[in-house]
XYZ file of C-alpha atoms in Angstrom:
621
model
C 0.000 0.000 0.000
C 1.295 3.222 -0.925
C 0.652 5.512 2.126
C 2.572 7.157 4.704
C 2.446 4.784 8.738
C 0.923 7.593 9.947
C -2.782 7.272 9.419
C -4.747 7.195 11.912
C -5.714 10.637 12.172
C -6.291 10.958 8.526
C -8.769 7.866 9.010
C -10.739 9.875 11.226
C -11.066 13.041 9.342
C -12.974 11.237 7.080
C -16.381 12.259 8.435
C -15.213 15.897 8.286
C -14.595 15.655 4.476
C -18.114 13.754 4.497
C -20.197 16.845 6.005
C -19.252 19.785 3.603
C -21.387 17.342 1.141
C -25.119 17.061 0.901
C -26.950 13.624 1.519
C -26.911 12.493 -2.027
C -23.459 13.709 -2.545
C -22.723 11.746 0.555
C -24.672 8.745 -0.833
C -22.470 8.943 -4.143
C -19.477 9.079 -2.401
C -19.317 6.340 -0.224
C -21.103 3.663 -2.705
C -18.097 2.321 -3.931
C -18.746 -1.550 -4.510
C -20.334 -2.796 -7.269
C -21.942 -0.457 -10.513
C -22.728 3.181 -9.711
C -24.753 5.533 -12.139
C -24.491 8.908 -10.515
C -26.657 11.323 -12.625
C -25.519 14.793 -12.185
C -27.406 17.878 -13.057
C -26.016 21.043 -13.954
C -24.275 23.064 -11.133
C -24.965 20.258 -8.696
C -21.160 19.678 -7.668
C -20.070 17.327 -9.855
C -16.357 17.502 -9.665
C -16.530 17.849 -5.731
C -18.236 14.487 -6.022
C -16.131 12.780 -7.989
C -12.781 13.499 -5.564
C -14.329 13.085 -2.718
C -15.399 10.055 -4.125
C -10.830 9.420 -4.752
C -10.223 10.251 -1.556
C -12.952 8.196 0.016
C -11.317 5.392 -1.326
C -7.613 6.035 -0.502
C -8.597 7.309 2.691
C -11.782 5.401 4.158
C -11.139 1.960 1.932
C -7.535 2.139 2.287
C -7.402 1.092 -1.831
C -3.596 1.660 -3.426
C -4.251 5.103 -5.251
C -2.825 2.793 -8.544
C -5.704 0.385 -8.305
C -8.161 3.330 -9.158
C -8.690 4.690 -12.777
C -10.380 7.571 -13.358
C -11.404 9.010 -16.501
C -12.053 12.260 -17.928
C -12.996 13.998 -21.092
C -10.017 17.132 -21.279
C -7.058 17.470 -20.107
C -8.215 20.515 -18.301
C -10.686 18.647 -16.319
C -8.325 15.655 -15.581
C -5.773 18.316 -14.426
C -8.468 20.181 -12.411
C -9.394 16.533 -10.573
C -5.712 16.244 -10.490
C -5.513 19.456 -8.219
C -8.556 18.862 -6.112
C -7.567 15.408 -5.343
C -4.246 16.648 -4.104
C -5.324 19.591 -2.082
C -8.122 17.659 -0.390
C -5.738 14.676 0.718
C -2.932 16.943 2.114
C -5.959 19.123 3.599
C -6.315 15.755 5.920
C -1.995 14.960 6.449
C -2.201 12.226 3.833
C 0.387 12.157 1.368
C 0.949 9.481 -1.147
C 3.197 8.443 -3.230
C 1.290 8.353 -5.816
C -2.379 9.223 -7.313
C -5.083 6.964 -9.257
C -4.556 6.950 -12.949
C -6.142 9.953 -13.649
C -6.437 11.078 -17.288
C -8.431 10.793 -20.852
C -9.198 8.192 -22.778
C -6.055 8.902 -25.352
C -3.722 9.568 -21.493
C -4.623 6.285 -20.307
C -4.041 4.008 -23.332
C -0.877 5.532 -24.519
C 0.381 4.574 -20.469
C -1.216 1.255 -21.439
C 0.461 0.504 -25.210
C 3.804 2.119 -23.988
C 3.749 -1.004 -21.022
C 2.664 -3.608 -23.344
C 5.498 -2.774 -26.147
C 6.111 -6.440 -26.482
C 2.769 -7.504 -27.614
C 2.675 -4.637 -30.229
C 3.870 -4.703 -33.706
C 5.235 -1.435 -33.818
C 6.907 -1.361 -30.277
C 6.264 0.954 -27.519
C 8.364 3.978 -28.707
C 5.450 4.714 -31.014
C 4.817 8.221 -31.992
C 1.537 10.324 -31.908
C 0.663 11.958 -34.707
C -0.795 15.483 -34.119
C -3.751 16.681 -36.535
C -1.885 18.351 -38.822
C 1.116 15.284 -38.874
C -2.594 13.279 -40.157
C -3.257 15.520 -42.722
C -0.409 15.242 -44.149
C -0.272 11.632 -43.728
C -3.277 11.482 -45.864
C -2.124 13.431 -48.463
C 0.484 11.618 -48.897
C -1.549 8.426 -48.998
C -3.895 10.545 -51.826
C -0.957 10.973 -54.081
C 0.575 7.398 -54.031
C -3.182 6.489 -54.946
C -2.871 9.285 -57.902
C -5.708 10.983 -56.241
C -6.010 14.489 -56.585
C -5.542 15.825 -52.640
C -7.381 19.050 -53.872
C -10.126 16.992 -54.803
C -10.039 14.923 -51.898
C -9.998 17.021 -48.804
C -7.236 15.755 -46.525
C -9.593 16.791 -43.964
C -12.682 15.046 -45.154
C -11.133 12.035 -45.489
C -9.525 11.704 -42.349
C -12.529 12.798 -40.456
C -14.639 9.519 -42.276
C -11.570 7.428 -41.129
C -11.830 8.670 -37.202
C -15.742 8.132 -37.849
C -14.566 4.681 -38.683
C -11.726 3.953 -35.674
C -14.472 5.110 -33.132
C -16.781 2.315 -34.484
C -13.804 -0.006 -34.285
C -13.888 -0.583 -38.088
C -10.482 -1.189 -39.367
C -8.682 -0.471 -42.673
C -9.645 -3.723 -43.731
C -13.367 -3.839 -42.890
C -14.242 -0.300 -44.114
C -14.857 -1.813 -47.688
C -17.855 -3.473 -46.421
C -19.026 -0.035 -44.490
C -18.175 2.319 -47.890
C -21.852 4.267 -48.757
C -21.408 5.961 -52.258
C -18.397 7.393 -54.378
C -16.510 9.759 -51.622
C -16.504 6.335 -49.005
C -15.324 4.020 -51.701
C -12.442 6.330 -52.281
C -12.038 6.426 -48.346
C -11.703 2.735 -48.589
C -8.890 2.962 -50.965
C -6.906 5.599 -48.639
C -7.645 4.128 -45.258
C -5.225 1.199 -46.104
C -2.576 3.408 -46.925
C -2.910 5.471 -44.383
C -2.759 3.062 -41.774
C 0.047 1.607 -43.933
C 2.198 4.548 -43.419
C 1.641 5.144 -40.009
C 2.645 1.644 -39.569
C 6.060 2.409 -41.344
C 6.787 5.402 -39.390
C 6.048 3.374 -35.957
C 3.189 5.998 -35.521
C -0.442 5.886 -34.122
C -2.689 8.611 -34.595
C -5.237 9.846 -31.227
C -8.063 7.399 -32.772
C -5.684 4.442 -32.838
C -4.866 4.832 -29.377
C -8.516 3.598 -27.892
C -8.982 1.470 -30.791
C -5.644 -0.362 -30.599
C -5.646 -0.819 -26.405
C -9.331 -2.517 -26.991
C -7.506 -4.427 -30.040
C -4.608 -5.707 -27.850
C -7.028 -6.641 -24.732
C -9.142 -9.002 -27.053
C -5.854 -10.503 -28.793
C -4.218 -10.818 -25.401
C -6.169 -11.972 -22.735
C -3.568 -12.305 -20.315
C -2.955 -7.954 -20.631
C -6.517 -7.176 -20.342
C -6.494 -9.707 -17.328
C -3.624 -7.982 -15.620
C -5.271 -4.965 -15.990
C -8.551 -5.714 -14.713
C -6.910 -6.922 -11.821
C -5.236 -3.721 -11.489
C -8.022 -1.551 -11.951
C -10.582 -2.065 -8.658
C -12.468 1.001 -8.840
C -12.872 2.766 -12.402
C -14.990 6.314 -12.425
C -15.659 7.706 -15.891
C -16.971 11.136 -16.382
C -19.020 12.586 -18.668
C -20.254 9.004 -19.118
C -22.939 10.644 -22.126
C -20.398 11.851 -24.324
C -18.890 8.405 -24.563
C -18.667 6.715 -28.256
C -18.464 3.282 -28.891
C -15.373 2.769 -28.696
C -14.915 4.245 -25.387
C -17.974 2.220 -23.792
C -16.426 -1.186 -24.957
C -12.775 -0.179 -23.659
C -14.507 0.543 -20.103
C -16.743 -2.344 -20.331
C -13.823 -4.530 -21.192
C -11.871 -3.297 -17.719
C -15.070 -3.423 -15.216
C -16.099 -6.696 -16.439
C -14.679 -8.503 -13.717
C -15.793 -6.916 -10.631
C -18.301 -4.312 -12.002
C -16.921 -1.595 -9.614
C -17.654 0.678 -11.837
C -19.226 4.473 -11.183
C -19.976 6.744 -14.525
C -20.955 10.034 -13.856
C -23.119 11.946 -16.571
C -26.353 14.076 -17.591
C -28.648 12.441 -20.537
C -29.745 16.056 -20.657
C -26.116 17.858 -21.474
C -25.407 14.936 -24.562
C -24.873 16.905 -27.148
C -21.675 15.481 -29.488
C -24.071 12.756 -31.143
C -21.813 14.469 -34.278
C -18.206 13.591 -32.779
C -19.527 9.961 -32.459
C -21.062 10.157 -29.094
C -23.960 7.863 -28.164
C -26.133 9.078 -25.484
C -27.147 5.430 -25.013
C -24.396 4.614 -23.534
C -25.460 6.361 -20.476
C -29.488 5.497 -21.096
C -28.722 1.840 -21.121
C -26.113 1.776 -18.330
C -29.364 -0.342 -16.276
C -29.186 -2.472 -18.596
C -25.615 -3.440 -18.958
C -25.630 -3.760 -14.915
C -28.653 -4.591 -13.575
C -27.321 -4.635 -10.192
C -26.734 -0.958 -10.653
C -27.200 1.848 -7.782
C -28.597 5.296 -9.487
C -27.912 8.432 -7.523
C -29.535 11.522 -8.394
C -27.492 14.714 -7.841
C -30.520 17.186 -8.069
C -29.581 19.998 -6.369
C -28.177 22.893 -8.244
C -25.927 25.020 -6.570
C -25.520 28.022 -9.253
C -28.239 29.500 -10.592
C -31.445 31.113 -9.208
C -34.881 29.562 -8.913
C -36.217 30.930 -11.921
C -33.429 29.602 -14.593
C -33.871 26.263 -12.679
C -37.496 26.339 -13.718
C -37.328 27.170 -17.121
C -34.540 24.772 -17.574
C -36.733 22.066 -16.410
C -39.579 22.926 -18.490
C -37.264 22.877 -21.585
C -36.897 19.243 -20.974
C -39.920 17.954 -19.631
C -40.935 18.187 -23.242
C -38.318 14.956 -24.041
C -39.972 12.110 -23.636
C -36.931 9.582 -24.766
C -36.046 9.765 -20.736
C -36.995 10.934 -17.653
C -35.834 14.143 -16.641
C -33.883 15.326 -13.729
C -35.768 17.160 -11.062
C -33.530 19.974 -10.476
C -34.145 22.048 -7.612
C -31.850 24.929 -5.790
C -32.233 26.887 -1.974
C -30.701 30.282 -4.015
C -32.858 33.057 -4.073
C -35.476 33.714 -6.881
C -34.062 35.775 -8.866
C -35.276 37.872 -11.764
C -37.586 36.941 -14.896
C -35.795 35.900 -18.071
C -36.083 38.453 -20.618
C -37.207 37.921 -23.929
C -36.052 40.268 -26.496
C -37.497 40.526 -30.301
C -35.124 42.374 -32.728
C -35.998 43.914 -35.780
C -32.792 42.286 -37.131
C -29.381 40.428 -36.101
C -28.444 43.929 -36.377
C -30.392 45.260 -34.002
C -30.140 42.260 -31.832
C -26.101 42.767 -31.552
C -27.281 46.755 -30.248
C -29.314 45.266 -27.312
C -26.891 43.188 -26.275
C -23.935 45.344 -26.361
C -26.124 48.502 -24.889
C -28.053 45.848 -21.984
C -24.187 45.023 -20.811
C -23.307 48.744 -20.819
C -26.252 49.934 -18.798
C -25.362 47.014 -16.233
C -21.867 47.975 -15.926
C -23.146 50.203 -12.720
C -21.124 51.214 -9.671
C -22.201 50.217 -6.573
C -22.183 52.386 -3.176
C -18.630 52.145 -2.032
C -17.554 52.921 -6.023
C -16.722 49.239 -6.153
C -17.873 47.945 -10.323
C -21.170 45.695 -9.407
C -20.448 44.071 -13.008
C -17.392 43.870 -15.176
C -17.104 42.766 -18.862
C -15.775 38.825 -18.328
C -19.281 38.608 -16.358
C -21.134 38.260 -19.613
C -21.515 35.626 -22.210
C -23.018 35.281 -25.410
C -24.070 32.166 -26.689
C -25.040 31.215 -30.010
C -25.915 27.811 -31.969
C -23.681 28.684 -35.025
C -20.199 30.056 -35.491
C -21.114 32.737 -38.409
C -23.289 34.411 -35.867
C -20.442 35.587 -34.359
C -20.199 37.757 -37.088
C -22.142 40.855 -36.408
C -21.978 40.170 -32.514
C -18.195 41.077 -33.261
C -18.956 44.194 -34.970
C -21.304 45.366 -33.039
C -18.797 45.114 -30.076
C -15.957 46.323 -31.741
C -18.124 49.511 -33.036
C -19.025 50.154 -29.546
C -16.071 50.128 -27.753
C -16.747 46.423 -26.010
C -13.612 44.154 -25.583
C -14.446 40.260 -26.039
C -13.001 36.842 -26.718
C -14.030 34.004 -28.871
C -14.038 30.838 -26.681
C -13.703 27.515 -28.345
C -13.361 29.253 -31.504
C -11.605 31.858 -34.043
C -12.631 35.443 -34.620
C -14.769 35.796 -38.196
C -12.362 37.271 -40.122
C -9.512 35.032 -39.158
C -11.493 31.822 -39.947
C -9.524 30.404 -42.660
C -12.238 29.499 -45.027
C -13.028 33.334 -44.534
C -9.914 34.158 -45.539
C -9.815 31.973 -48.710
C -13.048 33.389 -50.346
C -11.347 37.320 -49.516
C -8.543 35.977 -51.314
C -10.170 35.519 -54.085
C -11.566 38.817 -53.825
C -8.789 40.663 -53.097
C -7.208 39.378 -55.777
C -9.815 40.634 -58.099
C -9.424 43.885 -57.019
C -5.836 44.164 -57.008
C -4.242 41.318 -59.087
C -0.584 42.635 -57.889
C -1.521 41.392 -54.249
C 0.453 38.258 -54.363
C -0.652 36.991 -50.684
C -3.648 36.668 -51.737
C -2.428 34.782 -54.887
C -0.493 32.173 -53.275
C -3.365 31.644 -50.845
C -5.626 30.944 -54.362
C -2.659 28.364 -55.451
C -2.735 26.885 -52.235
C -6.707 25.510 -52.821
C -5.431 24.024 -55.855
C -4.137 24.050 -58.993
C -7.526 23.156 -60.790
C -9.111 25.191 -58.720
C -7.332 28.186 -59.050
C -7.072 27.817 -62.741
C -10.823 27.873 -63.141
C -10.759 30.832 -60.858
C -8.730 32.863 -63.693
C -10.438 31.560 -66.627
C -13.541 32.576 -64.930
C -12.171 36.007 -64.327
C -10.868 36.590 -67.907
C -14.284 36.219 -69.319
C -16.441 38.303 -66.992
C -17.311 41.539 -67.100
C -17.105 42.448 -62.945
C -17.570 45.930 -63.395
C -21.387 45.095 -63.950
C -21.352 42.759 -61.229
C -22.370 43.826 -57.173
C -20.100 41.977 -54.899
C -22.144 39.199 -53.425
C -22.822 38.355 -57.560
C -18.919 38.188 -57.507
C -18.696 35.983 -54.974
C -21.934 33.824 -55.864
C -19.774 33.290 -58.734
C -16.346 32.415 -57.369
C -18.315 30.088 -54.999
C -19.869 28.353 -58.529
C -16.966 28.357 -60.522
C -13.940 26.846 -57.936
C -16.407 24.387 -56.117
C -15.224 25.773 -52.730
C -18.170 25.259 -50.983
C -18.107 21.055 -52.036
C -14.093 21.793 -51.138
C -15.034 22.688 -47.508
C -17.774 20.854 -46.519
C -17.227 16.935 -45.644
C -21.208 16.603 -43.605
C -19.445 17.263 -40.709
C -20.794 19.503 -37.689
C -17.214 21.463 -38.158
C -17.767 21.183 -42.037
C -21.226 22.759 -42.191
C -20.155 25.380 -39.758
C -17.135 26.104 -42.527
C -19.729 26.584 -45.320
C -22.060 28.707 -42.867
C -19.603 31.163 -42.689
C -18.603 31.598 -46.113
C -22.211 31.872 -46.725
C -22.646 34.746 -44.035
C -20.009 36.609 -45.624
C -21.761 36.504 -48.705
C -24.345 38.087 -46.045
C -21.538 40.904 -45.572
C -21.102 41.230 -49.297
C -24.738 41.903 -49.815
C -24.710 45.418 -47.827
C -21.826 46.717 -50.562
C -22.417 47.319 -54.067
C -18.989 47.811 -54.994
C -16.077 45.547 -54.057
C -13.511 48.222 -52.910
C -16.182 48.783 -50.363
C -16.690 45.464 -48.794
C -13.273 45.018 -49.046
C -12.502 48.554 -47.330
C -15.110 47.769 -44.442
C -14.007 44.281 -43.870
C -10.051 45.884 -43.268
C -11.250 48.826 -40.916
C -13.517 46.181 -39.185
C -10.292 44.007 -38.502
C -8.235 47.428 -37.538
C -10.450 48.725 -34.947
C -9.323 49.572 -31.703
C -11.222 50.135 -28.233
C -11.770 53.571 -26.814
C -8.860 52.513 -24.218
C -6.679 52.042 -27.842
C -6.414 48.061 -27.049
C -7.239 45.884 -29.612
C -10.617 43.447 -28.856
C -8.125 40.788 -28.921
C -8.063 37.403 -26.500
C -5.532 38.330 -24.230
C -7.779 40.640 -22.476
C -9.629 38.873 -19.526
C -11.865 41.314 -18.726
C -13.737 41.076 -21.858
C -17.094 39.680 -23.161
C -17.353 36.460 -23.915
C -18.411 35.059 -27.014
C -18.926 30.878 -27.694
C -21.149 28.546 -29.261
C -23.603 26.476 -27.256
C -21.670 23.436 -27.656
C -18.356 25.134 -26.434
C -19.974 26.519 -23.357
C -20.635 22.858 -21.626
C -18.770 23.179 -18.244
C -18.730 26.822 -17.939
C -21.094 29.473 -15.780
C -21.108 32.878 -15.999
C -23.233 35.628 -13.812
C -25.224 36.938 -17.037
C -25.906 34.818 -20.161
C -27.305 35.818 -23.324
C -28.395 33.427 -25.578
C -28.529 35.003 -28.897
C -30.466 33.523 -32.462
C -33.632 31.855 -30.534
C -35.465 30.740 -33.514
C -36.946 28.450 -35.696
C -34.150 27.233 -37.895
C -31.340 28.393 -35.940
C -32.163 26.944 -32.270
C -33.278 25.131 -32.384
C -31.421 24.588 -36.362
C -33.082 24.018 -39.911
C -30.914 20.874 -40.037
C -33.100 19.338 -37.079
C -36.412 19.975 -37.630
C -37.400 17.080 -39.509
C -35.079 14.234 -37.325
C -36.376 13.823 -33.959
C -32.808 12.551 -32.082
C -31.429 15.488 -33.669
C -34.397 17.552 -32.697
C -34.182 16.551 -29.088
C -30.089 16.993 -29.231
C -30.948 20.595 -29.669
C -33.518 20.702 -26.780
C -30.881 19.847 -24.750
C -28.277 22.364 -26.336
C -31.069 25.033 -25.567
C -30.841 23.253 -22.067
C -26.728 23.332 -22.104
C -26.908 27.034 -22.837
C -29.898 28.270 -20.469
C -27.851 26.489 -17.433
C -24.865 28.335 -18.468
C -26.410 31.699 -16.312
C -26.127 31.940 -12.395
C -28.460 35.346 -11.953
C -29.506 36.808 -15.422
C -30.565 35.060 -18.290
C -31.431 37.083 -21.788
C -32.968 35.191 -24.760
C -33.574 36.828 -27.766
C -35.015 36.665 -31.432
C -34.406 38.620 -34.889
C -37.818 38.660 -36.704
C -35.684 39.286 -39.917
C -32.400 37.846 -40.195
C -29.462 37.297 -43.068
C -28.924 33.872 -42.529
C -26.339 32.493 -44.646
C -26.661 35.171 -47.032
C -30.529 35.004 -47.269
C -33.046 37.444 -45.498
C -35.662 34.845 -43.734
C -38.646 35.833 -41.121
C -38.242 33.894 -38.062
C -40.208 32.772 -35.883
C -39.965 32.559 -31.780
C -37.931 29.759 -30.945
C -40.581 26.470 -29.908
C -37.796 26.459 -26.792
C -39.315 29.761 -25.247
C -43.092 28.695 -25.852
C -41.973 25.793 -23.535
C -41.595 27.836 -20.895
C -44.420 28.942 -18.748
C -44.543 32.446 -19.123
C -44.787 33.695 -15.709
C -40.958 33.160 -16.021
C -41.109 35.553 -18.686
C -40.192 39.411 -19.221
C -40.554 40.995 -22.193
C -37.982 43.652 -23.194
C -38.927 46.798 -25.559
């Protein structure tokens, strides 16, 4: 056992650590034999669950800290467990020699396949490929196939082949999975790929999950010492999970089922990165013998954004819903805003955190900028947002993402237009070359033959769109590829308030140049600033005022859902996600006339605000 002699006072502390929890909280921790399905609401104290939970065991059970795995989802979680473990042990005199595994997926099988060398083909001083080390990979692989790469996205491709590793469908195999002409020519490449990864002794992230499961079911005797190893295994997030990830659990719990997931059916919402929310759904019926522990009690937000939240998903019926409740005050109505426009919506925001950036009594700032967050379902919303705040003196941040006009398929299409407008601007040139040679060659014939001087500039790029194919280039079905064509199409959005080209152009560079009042640049550095994310990039976080901007039919919840009902329920809970984001002000509002995607549509309210009762409800003017 690896603890200090002296621990018989730390044995006793362990009903101090106990009371700072609440009964279910206390119920979660100390279940530790057998399966335990601990569902965890929003703002219910998750984290100080789960290491509790670690230093129950190592404390109370006296279990080696190795003979514990615990999983997590980021880095930055598994390092913020890492901390709290830590700090709560030595809190209590307790120091050990070492802690549980305590990781990611990808952390925890490379520690695996570096042990088991021997039993692998390519050793254990493998190397990881990063993303871009894959594209290139793939590339390569297109060209020894005398496939055009510019034809062939690198990035397309390698995004059907991770679709493929996360269903544990091999190189060989994907022949029989291979749906119409793009798959069949990711069944010719997926070989090769893996054929040259081989040759460089090289795995890529997917290959790390897919080969430990691989080398436990080709070598009992590992996956035996292993489950021996491995007592107690806690995974988190347990409804983000893909296949891939259940199985490699499942594998390591299947001797002694001491297994404890931790998860909310009502946050799953990466169904497009490969997650399967029945993972967590069917968990009862994997182990029967199962112990469920609600963790109802919300600790961040006020009674009113509990409410609505709740109503928002009493309207899924595909599972029971949690019954949040909170002791924090009441708090005010949400307000519902209807803009004229995304134009005008942008205004209200930026003015509503303006007026709220009061002064209290003493002189002391009641508010400050980082207090706020905007949340959106789409990336190219960000667009205006960004102006707006720029315009009006606002400093913010993208979270999880890149500014508009540094997105690179952004920057591609005002390549091509720059280079219209000034064909001695050789950046922009050698970004054109870099799409391809085809394409970049249809690109000039195009512009030899047309008469642009006749043309507005959202004709000019409605044609430069047509004629290279970039749109098809960019978009593999992805969530990330759709969110690539979005944009371009909202800056065809841009292009439609500018007659001339100079002057989109012009506007676009000033736009990019402008500074705040203070003469600081709006850029990320700046922590006191606004912040600006998508939905799905805001899981995790909480901020003291939330808007959530775009709440309509067709963008939340989006166009793309309305006629599949998972995917319509998957953006319930994203409306969900987003509306549990706010601990004492919550803003939702509309554009009855919006550019989306470089088309003026009439929106209506989203269906997610009809859902919720309306005494809740405040309407702005």
């Amino acid at each position: 056992m690896i603890l200090d002699s002296d621990l018989l006072h730390c044995f006793s502390t362990m009903d101090e650590i106990l009371e700072t929890l609440n009964s279910k909280q206390k119920e979660a921790v100390v279940k530790t034999e057998g399966p335990v399905l601990i569902l965890a609401g929003p703002g219910s104290g998750k984290t100080r669950c789960i290491t509790h939970r670690l230093a129950y065991l190592i404390l109370q059970k006296h279990v080696n800290p190795a003979a514990i795995l615990s999983i997590t989802f980021t880095n930055k979680a598994a390092n913020e467990m890492k901390i709290r473990t830590i700090k709560l042990l030595q809190e209590h005199n307790l120091k050990v020699k070492s802690l549980p595994w305590l990781g990611t997926f990808h952390a925890s099988c490379v520690k695996i396949l570096r042990r088991e060398g021997k039993h692998l083909p390519y050793g254990s001083d493998f190397v990881i490929y990063d993303s871009k080390d894959q594209e290139e990979t793939v590339k390569k692989s297109l060209l020894e196939l005398h496939l055009d790469p510019k034809k062939f996205s690198p990035t397309n491709v390698l995004y059907t082949i991770s679709s493929a590793k996360n269903e544990l469908i091999t190189a060989k195999e994907y022949v029989n999975h291979a749906h119409g002409y793009f798959q069949e020519i990711v069944a010719k490449v997926y070989p090769k790929y893996q054929s040259i990864l081989r040759k460089n002794k090289a795995l890529d992230f997917d290959d790390l999950i897919m080969e430990t499961i691989f080398l436990f079911q080709e070598v009992p005797e590992v996956l035996h010492k292993y489950q021996n190893q491995f007592q107690y295994i806690q995974v988190d997030e347990y409804q983000d999970t893909n296949k891939s990830q259940y199985l490699l659990t499942k594998l390591l719990a299947s001797n002694h089922h001491n297994i404890c997931v931790v998860g909310d059916p009502g946050q799953g919402i990466y169904s497009w990165r490969g997650a399967d929310i029945r993972n967590i759904l069917e968990f009862e019926k994997d182990y029967p013998e199962v112990k469920v522990i609600k963790l109802e009690q919300n600790y961040r937000s006020t009674k009113t954004i509990i409410s609505a939240a709740k109503q928002i998903l009493e309207v899924n019926t595909d599972y029971p819903s949690m019954k949040l409740w909170t002791e924090n005050f009441e708090g005010s109505r949400i307000s519902i805003y209807e803009a004229y426009s995304e134009k005008d919506e942008a205004l209200f925001l930026t003015d509503t955190i303006k007026s709220l950036l009061n002064y209290g009594e003493n002189g002391e700032k009641l508010f400050q900028y980082s207090d706020f967050a905007v949340l959106y379902r789409t990336n190219a919303q960000s667009r205006i947002l960004e102006e707006v705040l720029i315009r009006e003196g606002v400093p913010y941040k993208l979270l999880g993402g890149v500014k508009f006009y540094e997105r690179k398929e952004v920057k591609d299409v005002l390549a091509y237009l720059k280079f219209l407008a000034n064909p001695a601007d050789m950046i922009a040139w050698e970004r054109i070359q870099k799409l391809g040679k085809r394409r970049s060659q249809k690109f000039i014939d195009w512009k030899e033959k047309s008469n642009l001087e006749k043309s507005s500039s959202a004709e000019i790029l409605d044609s430069i769109l047509k004629e290279t194919g970039y749109l098809e280039y960019i978009n593999n079905g992805s969530e990330e590829g759709i969110s690539r064509v979005e944009n371009v199409k909202e800056l065809r959005s841009v292009a439609q308030s500018f007659d001339r080209l100079q002057d989109l152009l012009e506007n676009i560079a000033l736009i990019q140049d402008e500074v705040t009042p203070e003469g600081q640049k709006t850029d990320d550095q700046n922590n006191n600033s606004v912040v600006l994310m998508t939905l799905h990039s805001a899981k995790g976080l909480e901020f003291p005022i939330v808007f959530l901007a775009g709440c309509e039919e067709g963008l939340l919840p989006h166009s793309r859902a309305m006629t599949d009902k998972h995917e319509l329920e998957e953006e319930r809970r994203l409306c969900y996600v987003g509306i549990t984001r706010a601990k004492q002000k919550l803003y939702m509002t509309y554009a009855s006339k919006r550019q989306i995607f470089g088309a003026e549509t009439f929106g209506a309210i989203s269906r997610f605000i009809e859902d919720i009762d309306k005494d809740l409800l405040s309407w702005e003017q």
